[in-house]
Structures are given as structure tokens and as C-alpha cells.
Amino acid sequence: MTYRDWEAEQQPVEIWPENIPAYKLWCKVGSQWRYTMSGPASLDYIPLQHELDRMGLDDEDYDALFSDMRVMEAEALTAMRTE
């Protein structure tokens, strides 16, 4: 798959307001992956936790946003492994 293939498949999407914090955080850390010999294995949680710490969230919001990142990580890994 090339960038042109990816670009051709792009369609506008609507982000629900409750998902905007997770999307913005993903934009900051979405390139921070841990790799193994077989490819990407997981997000690097050190930069993720650093960004979460900087946001000054209470415990409940911190945990909820971290959980959202784990869902996005799992979906990204599934997409990368099926390409």
C-alpha cells in the first residue's frame, strides 16, 4: 500500500464531540510505536503517559482517555496487520 492508495481511500468523517480529546491525543502520539521483528507491537506508553500527565486530568478522565487510546491502538494494529 502506498500513500496514494491511502489518500484515494480517504473520506471525510465526523468526530463526535466526546471523542475529540482522544483524537487530539492520538494526533500527538499516534506515531510513537514499539516494534518487534514482525512489525508494530504497541504504542509506546511513555510518550502517551507524558502527554496525559501534561493535560492535568483528574483520575477518572485520565483513565477514560487512556482507555480510549488503547481502543485506538488495538484498531490501528488490526488495520496495520491486515494491509
Coordinates of C-alpha atoms in Angstrom, one line a residue:
M1 CA 0.0 0.0 0.0
T2 CA 1.3 3.4 -0.9
Y3 CA 0.4 6.9 0.2
R4 CA -1.5 7.4 -3.0
D5 CA -3.6 4.3 -2.3
W6 CA -4.3 5.5 1.2
E7 CA -5.1 9.1 0.0
A8 CA -7.5 7.8 -2.6
E9 CA -9.5 5.9 0.1
Q10 CA -9.9 8.9 2.3
Q11 CA -13.4 10.1 3.0
P12 CA -14.5 12.9 5.4
V13 CA -15.6 11.7 8.8
E14 CA -17.3 13.3 11.7
I15 CA -15.7 13.1 15.1
W16 CA -18.3 13.2 17.9
P17 CA -17.6 15.9 20.5
E18 CA -16.9 13.4 23.3
N19 CA -14.2 11.8 21.1
I20 CA -12.3 15.0 20.3
P21 CA -9.9 14.8 23.3
A22 CA -8.9 11.2 22.3
Y23 CA -8.5 12.3 18.7
K24 CA -6.2 15.2 19.6
L25 CA -4.1 13.0 21.9
W26 CA -3.9 10.4 19.1
C27 CA -2.6 13.1 16.7
K28 CA 0.2 13.8 19.2
V29 CA 1.3 10.2 20.0
G30 CA 0.0 8.1 17.0
S31 CA 3.5 7.9 15.5
Q32 CA 5.1 6.5 18.7
W33 CA 5.1 2.8 18.2
R34 CA 7.1 -0.1 19.7
Y35 CA 8.3 -2.5 17.1
T36 CA 9.3 -6.1 17.1
M37 CA 10.9 -8.2 14.3
S38 CA 7.4 -8.8 12.9
G39 CA 6.3 -5.2 12.9
P40 CA 4.5 -2.7 15.2
A41 CA 3.6 -4.3 18.6
S42 CA 2.0 -1.5 20.6
L43 CA 2.0 2.2 21.3
D44 CA 5.0 3.4 23.3
Y45 CA 3.2 4.3 26.6
I46 CA 6.0 6.6 27.9
P47 CA 5.1 9.5 25.5
L48 CA 1.4 8.7 25.9
Q49 CA 1.6 8.9 29.6
H50 CA 3.7 12.1 29.4
E51 CA 1.1 13.8 27.3
L52 CA -1.7 12.6 29.6
D53 CA 0.2 13.9 32.6
R54 CA 0.6 17.3 30.9
M55 CA -3.2 17.6 30.5
G56 CA -3.8 17.9 34.2
L57 CA -6.7 15.5 34.2
D58 CA -8.5 14.0 37.3
D59 CA -8.1 10.3 37.8
E60 CA -11.4 9.4 36.2
D61 CA -10.7 11.4 33.0
Y62 CA -7.1 10.2 32.8
D63 CA -8.2 6.6 33.0
A64 CA -11.0 7.1 30.4
L65 CA -8.7 8.8 27.9
F66 CA -6.0 6.1 28.4
S67 CA -8.7 3.5 27.8
D68 CA -9.7 5.4 24.6
M69 CA -6.1 5.3 23.4
R70 CA -5.9 1.5 24.0
V71 CA -9.0 1.0 21.8
M72 CA -7.5 3.2 19.1
E73 CA -4.2 1.3 19.4
A74 CA -5.9 -2.1 19.0
E75 CA -7.8 -0.9 15.9
A76 CA -4.7 0.6 14.4
L77 CA -2.8 -2.6 15.0
T78 CA -5.6 -4.6 13.4
A79 CA -5.6 -2.3 10.4
M80 CA -1.8 -2.4 10.0
R81 CA -1.7 -6.2 10.2
T82 CA -4.4 -6.7 7.6
E83 CA -2.7 -4.5 4.9

